[in-house]
mmCIF file of C-alpha atoms in Angstrom:
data_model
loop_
_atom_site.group_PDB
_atom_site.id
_atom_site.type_symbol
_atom_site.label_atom_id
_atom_site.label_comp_id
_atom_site.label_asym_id
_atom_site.label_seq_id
_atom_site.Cartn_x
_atom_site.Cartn_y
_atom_site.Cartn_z
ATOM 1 C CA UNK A 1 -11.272 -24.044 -14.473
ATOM 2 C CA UNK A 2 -12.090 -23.963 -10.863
ATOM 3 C CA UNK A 3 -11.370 -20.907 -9.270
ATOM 4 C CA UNK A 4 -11.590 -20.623 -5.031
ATOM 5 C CA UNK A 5 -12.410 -17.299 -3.315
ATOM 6 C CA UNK A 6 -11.190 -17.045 0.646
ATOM 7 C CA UNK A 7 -12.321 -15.569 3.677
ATOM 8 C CA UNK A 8 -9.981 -12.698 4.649
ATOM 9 C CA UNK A 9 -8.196 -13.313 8.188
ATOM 10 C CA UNK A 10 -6.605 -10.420 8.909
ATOM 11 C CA UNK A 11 -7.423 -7.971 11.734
ATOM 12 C CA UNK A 12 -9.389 -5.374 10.381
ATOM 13 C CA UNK A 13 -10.363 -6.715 6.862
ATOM 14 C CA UNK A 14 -13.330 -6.527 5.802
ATOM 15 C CA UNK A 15 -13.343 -7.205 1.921
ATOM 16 C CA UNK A 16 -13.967 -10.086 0.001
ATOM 17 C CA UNK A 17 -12.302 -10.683 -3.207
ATOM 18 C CA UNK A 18 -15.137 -11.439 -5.803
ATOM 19 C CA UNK A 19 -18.463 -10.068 -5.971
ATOM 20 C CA UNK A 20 -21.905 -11.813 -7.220
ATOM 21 C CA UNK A 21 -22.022 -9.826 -10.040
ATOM 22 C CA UNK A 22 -18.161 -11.106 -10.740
ATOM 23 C CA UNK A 23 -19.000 -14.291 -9.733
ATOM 24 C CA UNK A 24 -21.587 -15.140 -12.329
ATOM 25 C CA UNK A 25 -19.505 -13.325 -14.887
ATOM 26 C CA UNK A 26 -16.676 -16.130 -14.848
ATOM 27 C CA UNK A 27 -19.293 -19.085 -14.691
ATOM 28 C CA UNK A 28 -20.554 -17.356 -18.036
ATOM 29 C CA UNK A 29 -16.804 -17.928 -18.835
ATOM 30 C CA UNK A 30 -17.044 -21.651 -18.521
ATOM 31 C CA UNK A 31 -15.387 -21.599 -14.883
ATOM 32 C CA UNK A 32 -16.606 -23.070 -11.534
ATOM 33 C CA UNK A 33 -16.354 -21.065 -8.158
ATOM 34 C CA UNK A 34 -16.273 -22.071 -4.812
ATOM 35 C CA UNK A 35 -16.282 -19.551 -2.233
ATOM 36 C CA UNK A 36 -15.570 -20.090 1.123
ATOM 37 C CA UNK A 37 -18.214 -19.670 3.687
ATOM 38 C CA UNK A 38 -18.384 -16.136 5.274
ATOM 39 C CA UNK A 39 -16.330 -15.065 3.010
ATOM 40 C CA UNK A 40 -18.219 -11.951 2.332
ATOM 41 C CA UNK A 41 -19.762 -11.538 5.450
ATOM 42 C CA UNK A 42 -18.200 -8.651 6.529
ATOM 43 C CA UNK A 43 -19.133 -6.844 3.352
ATOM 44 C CA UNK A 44 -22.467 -7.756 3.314
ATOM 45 C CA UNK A 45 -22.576 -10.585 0.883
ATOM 46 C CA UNK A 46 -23.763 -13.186 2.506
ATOM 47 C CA UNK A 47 -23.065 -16.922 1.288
ATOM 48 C CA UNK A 48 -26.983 -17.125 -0.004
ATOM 49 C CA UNK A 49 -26.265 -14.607 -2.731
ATOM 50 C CA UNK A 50 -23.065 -15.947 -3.980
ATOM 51 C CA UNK A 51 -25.125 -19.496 -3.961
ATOM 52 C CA UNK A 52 -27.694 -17.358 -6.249
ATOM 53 C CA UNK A 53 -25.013 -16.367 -8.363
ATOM 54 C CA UNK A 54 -24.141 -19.707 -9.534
ATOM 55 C CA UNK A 55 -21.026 -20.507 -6.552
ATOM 56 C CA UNK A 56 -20.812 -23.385 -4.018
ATOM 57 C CA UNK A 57 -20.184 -22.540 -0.633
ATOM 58 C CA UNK A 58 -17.014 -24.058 0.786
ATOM 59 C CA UNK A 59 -17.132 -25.293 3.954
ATOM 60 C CA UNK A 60 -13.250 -24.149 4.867
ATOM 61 C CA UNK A 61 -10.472 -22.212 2.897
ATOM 62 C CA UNK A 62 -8.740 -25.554 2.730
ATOM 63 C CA UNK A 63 -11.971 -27.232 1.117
ATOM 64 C CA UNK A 64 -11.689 -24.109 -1.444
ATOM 65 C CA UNK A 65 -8.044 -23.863 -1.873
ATOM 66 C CA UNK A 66 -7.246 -27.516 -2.210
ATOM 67 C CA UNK A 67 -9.016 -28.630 -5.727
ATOM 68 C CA UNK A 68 -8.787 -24.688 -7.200
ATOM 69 C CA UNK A 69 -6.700 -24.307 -10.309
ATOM 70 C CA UNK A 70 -7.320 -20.285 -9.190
ATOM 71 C CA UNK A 71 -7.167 -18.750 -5.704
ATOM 72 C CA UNK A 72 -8.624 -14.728 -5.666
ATOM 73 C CA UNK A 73 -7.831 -13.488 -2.188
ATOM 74 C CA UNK A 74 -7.632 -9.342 -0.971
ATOM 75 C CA UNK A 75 -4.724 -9.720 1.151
ATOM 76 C CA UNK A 76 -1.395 -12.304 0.820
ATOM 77 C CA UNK A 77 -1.970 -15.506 2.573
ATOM 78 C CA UNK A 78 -0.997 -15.847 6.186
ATOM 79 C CA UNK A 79 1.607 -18.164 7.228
ATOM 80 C CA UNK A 80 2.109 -20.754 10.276
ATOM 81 C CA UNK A 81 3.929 -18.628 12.336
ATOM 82 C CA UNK A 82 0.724 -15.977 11.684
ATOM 83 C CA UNK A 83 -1.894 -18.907 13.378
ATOM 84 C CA UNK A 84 -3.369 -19.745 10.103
ATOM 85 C CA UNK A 85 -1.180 -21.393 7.082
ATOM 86 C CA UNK A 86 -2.638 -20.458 4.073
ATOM 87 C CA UNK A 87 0.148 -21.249 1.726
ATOM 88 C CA UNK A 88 -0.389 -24.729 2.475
ATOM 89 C CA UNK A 89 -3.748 -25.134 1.312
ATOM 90 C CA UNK A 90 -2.632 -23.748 -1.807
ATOM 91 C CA UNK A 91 -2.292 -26.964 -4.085
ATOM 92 C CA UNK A 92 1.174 -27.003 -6.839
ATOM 93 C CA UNK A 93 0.442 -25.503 -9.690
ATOM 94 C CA UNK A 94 -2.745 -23.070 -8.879
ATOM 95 C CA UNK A 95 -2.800 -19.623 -9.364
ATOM 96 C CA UNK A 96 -2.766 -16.685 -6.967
ATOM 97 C CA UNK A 97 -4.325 -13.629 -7.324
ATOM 98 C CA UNK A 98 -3.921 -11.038 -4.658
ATOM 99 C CA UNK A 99 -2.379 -7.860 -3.149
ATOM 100 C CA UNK A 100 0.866 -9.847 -2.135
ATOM 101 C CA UNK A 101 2.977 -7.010 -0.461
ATOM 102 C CA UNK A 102 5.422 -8.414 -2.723
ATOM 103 C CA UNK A 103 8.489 -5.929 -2.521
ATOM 104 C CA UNK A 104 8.351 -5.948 1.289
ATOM 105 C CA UNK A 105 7.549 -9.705 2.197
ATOM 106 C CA UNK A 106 10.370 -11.808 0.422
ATOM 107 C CA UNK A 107 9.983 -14.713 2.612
ATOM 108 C CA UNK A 108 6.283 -15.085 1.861
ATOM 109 C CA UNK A 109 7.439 -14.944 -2.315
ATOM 110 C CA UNK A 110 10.015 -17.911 -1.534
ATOM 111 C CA UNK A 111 7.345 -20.136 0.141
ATOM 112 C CA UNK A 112 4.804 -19.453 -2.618
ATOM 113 C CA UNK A 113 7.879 -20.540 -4.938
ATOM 114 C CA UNK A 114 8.387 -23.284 -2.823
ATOM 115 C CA UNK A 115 5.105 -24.100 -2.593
ATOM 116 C CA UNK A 116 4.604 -24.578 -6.769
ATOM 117 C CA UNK A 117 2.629 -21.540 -7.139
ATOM 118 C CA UNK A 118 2.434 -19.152 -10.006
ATOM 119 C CA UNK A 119 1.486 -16.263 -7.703
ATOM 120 C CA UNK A 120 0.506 -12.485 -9.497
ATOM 121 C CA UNK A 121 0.899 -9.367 -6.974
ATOM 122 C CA UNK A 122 -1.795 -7.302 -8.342
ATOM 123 C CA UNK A 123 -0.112 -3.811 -6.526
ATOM 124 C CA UNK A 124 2.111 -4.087 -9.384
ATOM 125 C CA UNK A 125 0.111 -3.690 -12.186
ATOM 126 C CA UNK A 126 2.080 -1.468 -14.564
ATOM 127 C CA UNK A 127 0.510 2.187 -15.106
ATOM 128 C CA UNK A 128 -0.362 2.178 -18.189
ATOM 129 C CA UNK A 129 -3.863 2.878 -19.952
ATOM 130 C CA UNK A 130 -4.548 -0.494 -20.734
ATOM 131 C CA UNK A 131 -4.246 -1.391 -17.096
ATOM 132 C CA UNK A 132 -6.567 0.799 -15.714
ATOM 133 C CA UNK A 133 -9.468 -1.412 -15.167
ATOM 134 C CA UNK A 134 -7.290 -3.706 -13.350
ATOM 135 C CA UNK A 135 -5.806 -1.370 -11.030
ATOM 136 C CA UNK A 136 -6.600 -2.263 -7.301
ATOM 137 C CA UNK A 137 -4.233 0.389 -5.857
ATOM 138 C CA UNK A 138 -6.445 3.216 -7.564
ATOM 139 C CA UNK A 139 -9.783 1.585 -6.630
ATOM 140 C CA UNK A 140 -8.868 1.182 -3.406
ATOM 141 C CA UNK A 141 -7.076 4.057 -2.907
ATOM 142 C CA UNK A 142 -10.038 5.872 -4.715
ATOM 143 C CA UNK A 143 -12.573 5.324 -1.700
ATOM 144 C CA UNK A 144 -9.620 5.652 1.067
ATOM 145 C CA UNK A 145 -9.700 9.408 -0.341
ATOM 146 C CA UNK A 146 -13.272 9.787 0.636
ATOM 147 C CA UNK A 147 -13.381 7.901 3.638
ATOM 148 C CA UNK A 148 -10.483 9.868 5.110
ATOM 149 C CA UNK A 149 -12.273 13.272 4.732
ATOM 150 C CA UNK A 150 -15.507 11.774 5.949
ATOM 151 C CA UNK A 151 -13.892 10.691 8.993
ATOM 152 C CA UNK A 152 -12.032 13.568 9.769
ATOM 153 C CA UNK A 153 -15.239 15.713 8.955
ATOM 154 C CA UNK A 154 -16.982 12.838 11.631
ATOM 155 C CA UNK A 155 -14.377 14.008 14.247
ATOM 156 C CA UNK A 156 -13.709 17.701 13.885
ATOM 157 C CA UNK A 157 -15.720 19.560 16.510
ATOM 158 C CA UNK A 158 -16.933 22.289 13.803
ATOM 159 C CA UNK A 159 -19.070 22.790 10.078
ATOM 160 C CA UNK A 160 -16.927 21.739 6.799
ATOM 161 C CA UNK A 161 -19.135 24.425 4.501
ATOM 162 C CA UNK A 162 -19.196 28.444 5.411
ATOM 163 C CA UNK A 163 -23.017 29.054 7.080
ATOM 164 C CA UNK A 164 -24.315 32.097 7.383
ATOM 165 C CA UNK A 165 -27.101 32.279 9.740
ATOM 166 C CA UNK A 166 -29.132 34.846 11.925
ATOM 167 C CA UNK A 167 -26.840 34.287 14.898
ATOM 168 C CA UNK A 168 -23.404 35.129 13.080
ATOM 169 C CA UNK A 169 -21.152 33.367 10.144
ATOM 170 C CA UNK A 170 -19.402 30.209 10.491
ATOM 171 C CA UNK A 171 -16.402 29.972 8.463
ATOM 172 C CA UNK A 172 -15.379 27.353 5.966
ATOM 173 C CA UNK A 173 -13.073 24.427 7.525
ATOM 174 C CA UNK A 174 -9.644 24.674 6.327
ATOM 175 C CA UNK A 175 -8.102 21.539 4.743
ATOM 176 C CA UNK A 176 -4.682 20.820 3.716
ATOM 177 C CA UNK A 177 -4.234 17.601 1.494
ATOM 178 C CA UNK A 178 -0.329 16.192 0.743
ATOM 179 C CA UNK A 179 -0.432 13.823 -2.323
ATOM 180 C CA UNK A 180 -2.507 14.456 -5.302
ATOM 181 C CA UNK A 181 -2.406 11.030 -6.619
ATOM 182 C CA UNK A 182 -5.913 9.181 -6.490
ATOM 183 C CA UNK A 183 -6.306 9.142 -2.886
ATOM 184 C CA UNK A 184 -5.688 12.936 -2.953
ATOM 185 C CA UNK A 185 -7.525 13.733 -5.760
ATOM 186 C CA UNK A 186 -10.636 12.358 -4.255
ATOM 187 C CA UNK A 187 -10.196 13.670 -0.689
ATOM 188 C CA UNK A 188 -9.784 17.328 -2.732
ATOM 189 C CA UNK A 189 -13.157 16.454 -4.593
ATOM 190 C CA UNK A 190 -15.309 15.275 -1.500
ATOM 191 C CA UNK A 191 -13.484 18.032 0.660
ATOM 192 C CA UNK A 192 -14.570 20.688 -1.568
ATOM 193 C CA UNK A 193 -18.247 19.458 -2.300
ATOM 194 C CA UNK A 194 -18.528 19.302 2.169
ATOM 195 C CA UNK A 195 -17.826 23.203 1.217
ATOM 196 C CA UNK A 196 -14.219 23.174 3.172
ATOM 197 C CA UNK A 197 -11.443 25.623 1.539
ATOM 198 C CA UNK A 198 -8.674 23.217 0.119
ATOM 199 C CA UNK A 199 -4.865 23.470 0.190
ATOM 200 C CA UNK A 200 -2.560 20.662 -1.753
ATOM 201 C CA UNK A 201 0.952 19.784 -2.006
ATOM 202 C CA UNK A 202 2.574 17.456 -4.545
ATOM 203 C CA UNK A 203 6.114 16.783 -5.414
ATOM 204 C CA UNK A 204 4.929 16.384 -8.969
ATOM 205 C CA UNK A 205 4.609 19.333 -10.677
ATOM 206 C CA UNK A 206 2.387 17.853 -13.130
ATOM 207 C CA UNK A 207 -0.567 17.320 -10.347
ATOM 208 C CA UNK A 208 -1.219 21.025 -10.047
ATOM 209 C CA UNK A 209 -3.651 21.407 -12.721
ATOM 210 C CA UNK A 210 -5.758 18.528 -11.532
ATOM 211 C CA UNK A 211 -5.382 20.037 -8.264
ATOM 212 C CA UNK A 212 -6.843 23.152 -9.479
ATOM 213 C CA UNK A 213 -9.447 21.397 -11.778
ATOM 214 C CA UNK A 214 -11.099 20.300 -8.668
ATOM 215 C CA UNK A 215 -11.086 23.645 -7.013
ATOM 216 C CA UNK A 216 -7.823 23.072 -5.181
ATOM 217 C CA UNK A 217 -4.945 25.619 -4.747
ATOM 218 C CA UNK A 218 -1.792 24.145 -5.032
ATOM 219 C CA UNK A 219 1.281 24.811 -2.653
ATOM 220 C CA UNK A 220 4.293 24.807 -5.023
ATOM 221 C CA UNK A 221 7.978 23.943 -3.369
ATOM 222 C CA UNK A 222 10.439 23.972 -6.260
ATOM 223 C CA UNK A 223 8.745 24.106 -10.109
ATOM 224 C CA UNK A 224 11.556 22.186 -11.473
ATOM 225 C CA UNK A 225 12.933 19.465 -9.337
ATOM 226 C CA UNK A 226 8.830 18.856 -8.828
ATOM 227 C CA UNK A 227 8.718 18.877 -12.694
ATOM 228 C CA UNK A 228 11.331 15.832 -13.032
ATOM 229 C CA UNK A 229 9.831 13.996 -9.243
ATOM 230 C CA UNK A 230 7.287 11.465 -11.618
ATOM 231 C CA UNK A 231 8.571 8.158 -12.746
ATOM 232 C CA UNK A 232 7.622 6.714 -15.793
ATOM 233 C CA UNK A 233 5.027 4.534 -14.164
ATOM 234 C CA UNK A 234 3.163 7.248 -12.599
ATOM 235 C CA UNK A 235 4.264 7.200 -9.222
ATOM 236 C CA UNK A 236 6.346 9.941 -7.421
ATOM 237 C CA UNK A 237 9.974 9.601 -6.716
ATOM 238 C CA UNK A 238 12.256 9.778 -3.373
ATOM 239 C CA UNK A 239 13.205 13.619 -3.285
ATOM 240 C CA UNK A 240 16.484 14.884 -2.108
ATOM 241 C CA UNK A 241 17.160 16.219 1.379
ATOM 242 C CA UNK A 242 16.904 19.640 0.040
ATOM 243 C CA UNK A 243 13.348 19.319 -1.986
ATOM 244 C CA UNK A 244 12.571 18.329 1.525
ATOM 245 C CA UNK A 245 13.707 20.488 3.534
ATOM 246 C CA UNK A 246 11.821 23.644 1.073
ATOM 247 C CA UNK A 247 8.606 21.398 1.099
ATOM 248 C CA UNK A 248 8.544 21.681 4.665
ATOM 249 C CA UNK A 249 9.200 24.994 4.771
ATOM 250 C CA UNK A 250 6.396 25.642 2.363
ATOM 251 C CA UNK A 251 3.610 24.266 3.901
ATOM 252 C CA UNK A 252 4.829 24.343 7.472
ATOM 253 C CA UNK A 253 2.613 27.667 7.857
ATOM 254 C CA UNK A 254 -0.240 25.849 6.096
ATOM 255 C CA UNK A 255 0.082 22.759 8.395
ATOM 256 C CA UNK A 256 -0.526 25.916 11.431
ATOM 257 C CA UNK A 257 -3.451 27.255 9.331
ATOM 258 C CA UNK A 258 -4.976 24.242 8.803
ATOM 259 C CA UNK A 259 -8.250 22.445 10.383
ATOM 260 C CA UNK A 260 -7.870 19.244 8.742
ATOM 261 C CA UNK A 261 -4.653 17.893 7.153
ATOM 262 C CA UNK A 262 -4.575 14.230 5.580
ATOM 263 C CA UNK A 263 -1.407 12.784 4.542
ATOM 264 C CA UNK A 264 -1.820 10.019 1.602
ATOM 265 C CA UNK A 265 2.006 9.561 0.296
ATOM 266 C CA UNK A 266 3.595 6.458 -0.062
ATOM 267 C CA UNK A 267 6.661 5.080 -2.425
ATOM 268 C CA UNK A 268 5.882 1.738 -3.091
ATOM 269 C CA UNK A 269 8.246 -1.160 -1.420
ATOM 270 C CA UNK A 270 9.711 1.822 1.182
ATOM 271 C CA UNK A 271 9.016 3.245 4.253
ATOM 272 C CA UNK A 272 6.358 6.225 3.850
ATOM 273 C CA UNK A 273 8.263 9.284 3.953
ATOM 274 C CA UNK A 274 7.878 12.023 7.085
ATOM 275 C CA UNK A 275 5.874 15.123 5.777
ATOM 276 C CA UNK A 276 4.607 16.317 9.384
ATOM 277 C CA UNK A 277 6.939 16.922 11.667
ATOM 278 C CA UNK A 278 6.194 16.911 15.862
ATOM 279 C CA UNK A 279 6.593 20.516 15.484
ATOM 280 C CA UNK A 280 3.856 21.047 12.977
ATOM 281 C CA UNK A 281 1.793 19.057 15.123
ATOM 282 C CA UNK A 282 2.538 21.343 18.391
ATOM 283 C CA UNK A 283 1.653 24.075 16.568
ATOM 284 C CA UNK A 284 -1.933 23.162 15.263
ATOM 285 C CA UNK A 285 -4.673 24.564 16.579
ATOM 286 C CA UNK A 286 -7.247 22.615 19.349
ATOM 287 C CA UNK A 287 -9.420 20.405 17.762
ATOM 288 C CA UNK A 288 -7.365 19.762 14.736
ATOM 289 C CA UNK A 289 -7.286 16.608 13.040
ATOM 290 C CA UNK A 290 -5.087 14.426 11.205
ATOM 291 C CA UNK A 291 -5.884 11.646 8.522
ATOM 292 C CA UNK A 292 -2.738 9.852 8.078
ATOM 293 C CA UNK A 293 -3.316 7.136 5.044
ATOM 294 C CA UNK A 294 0.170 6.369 5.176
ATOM 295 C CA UNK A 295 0.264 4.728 8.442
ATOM 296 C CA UNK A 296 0.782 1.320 6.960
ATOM 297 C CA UNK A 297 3.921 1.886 5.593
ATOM 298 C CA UNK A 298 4.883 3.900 9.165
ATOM 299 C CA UNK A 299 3.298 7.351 8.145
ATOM 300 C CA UNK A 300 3.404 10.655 7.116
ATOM 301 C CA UNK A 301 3.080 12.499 10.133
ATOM 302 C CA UNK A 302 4.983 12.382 13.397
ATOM 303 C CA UNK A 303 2.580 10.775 15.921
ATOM 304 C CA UNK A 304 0.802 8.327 14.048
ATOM 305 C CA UNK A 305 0.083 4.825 15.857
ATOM 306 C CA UNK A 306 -1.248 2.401 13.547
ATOM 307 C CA UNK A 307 -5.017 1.980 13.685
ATOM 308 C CA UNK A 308 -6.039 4.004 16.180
ATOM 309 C CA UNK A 309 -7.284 7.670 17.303
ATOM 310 C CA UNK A 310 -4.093 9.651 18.978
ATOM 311 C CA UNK A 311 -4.568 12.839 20.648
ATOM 312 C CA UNK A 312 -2.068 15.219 21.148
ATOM 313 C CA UNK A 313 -1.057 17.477 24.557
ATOM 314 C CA UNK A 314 -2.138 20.366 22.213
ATOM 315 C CA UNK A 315 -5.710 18.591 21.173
ATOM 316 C CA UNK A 316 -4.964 17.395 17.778
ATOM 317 C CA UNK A 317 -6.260 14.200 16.730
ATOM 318 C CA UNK A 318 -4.500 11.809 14.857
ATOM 319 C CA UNK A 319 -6.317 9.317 12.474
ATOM 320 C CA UNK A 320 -4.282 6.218 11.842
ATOM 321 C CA UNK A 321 -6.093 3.664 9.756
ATOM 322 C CA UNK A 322 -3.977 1.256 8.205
ATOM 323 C CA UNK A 323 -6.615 -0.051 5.704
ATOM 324 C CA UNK A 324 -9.344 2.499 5.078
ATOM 325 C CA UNK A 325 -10.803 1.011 2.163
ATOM 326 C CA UNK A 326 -11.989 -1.772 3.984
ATOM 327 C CA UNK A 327 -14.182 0.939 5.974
ATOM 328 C CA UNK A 328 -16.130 0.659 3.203
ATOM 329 C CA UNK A 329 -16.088 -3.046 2.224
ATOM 330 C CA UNK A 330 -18.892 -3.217 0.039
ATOM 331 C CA UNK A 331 -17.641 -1.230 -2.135
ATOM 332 C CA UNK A 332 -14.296 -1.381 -2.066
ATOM 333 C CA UNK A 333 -15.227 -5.268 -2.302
ATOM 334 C CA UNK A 334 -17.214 -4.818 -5.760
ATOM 335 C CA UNK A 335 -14.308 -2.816 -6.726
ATOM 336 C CA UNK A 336 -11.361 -4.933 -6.231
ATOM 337 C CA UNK A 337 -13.511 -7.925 -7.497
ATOM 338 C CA UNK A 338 -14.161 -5.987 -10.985
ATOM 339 C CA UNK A 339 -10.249 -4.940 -11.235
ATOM 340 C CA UNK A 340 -9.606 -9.095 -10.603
ATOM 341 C CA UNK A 341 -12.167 -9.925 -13.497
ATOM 342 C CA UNK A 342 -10.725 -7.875 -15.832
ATOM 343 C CA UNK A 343 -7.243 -9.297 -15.186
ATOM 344 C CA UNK A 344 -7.991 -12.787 -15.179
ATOM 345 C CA UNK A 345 -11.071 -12.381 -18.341
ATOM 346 C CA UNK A 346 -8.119 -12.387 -20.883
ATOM 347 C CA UNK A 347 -6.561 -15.325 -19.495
ATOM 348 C CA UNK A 348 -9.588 -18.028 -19.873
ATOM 349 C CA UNK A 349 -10.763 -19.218 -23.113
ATOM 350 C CA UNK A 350 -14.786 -18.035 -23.498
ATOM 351 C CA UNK A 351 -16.911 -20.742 -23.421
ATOM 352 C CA UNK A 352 -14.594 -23.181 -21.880
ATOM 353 C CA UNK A 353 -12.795 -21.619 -18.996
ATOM 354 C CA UNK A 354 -9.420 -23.058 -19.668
ATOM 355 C CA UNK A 355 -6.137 -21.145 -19.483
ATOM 356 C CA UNK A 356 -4.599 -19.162 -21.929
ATOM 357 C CA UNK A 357 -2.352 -17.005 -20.617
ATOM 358 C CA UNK A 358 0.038 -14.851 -22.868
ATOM 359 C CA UNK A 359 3.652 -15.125 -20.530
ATOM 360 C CA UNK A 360 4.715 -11.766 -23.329
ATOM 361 C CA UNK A 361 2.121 -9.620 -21.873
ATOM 362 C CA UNK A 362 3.239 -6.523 -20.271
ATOM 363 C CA UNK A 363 0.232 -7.429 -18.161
ATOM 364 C CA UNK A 364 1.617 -10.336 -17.129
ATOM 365 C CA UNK A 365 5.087 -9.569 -16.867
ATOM 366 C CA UNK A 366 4.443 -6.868 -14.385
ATOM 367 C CA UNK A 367 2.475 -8.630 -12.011
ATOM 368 C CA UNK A 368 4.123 -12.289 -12.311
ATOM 369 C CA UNK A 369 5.870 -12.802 -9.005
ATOM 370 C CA UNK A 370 6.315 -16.746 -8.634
ATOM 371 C CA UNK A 371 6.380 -19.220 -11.241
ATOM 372 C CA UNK A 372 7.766 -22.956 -11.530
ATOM 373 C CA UNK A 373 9.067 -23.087 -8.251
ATOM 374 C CA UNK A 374 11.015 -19.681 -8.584
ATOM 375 C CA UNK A 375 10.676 -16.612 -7.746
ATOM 376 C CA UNK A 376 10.994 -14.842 -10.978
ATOM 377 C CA UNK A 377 9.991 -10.686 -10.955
ATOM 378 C CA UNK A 378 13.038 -8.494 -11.661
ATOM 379 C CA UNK A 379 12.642 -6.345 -8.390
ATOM 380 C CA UNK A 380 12.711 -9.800 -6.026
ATOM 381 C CA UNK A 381 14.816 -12.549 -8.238
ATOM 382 C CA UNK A 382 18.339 -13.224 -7.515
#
């Protein structure tokens, strides 16, 4: 089994897909890896520690792509018409292990079909326990949490704890969090040990004790639409024009309270939906900011510009990061890489390295995008 890990190309990335310690793990699996050179660069693993590990440094991605039975990459490969073609270096029959973007880049699923390659979309790993390990869009999502209320702590003009001091009391930093999923859960946890007073809002009913666990107060809209707004998987639903209309209502006076607000929801394959309206916005006070992790998917808040700093006539500052784990690409590196080794571990045959891969699994059923020339996942065939 040869397996290829490539340099990330996109603007911004930072991450590398494997990891030394991952690394030597599948060569004690019986496979070989090649990684490309300065492939981990940018998170400070340099090619002389993946050499130590047991890899062979690649001289291009096409040199590691072209004899691989296994491609890891963070992102989806880029295309011609993107300055670098990827998908051709990709040899028939390989594997592909990634965050594809599946449900929103169709075209790029045909020419991996095209292209002979079996192709898994990790961001679709199903939510179930078993999964957990393997789950990129919590580990990632995990450290975006933190980063976001690190940066916004990094901008605001004022103390996150209360300080009382000879010359007068400062008073704790307000901040309002939408989303309790992981990102939210850990931006409540870091806010609260920076000593900041913390507000949530979920649409799922069934976040408000974890909210509180963490020493949250939750902001509830409607107790039983919220009750029935999770979907089997995990993930929150679309809510109704009314649900949003009261949800905006609801925290609208928080939003005007607020020092620091960060937005972190998102409904996978759609648009992010529009929690902060302009209004809220003109109505925050001076020196305000805003942590929208949404701004990928076109953001929570009204305002947002993808990857950069916005400020407002009014003095708010807008945080748009499109990728915030990569802020923290060592880790978010070592993280990814582990979620990638647990997913492939099951599929190679100890000792050997060769392929054994159960087509039944739920595992594999979930996350199977491309296979024999088709594109066969039930939310992109046909």
């Amino acid at each position: 089994m040869q397996i290829a890990v490539l340099k990330e190309r996109r603007p911004g990335e930072t991450r590398v897909a494997a990891s030394p310690d991952t690394v030597k793990k599948f060569i004690a699996l019986g496979a070989q890896v090649a990684v490309e050179t300065g492939a981990g660069a940018a998170s400070s693993f340099n090619d002389a520690v993946f050499q130590e590990a047991g890899a062979t440094i690649a001289p291009s991605a096409a040199a590691a792509a072209g004899g691989a039975d296994m491609v890891f990459k963070i992102q989806k490969p880029m295309t011609a018409a993107e300055g670098s073609d990827e998908v051709s270096y990709l040899k028939s029959g390989s594997i592909l292990i990634a965050h594809l973007n599946a449900l929103t880049d169709k075209p790029l699923m045909g020419a991996l079909a095209a292209q002979g390659v079996t192709s898994f979309a990790l961001e679709m790993m199903p939510r179930i326990s078993r999964a957990q390990a393997m789950d990129i869009l919590s580990s990632q999502s995990n450290l975006a949490g933190y980063k976001a209320v690190v940066d916004a702590a990094a901008t605001f003009g004022k103390a996150m704890p209360m300080m009382m001091t000879a010359a007068g009391t400062i008073a704790p930093a307000r901040v309002l969090i939408f989303g309790a999923g992981v990102a939210g859960l850990q931006a409540i946890a870091t806010a609260k040990r920076m000593g900041a007073v913390v507000y949530a809002t979920d649409v799922r009913y069934a976040t408000k004790e974890q909210v509180e666990s963490l020493g949250g107060r939750f902001i509830v809209v409607d107790e039983e639409k919220m009750k029935a707004a999770q979907t089997a998987g995990g993930y929150a639903k679309e809510m109704d024009d009314d649900f949003k209309k009261k949800q905006a209502e609801a925290v609208h006076a928080e939003v005007l309270k607020a020092d620091i607000v960060i937005t972190t929801a998102l409904i996978p394959g759609r648009l992010a939906p529009k929690l902060v309206t302009a209004e809220m916005v003109a109505g925050m006070k001076n020196g305000s900011v805003i942590v929208d992790l949404a701004a990928e998917a076109g953001g929570n808040v009204a305002g947002t510009v993808k990857d950069q700093a916005t400020i407002t006539a009014n003095g708010v500052t807008i945080l748009g990061h499109t990728n915030m784990a990569a802020r923290l690409g060592r880790d978010a590196s070592a993280l990814f890489a582990k979620n990638i080794l647990n997913f492939v571990t099951p599929m190679l045959e100890k000792g050997t390295g060769n392929l054994k891969i159960n087509w039944d699994d739920e595992l594999i059923k979930g996350t199977l995008v491309t296979k024999d020339g088709a594109v066969v996942h039930a939310s992109l065939a046909g």
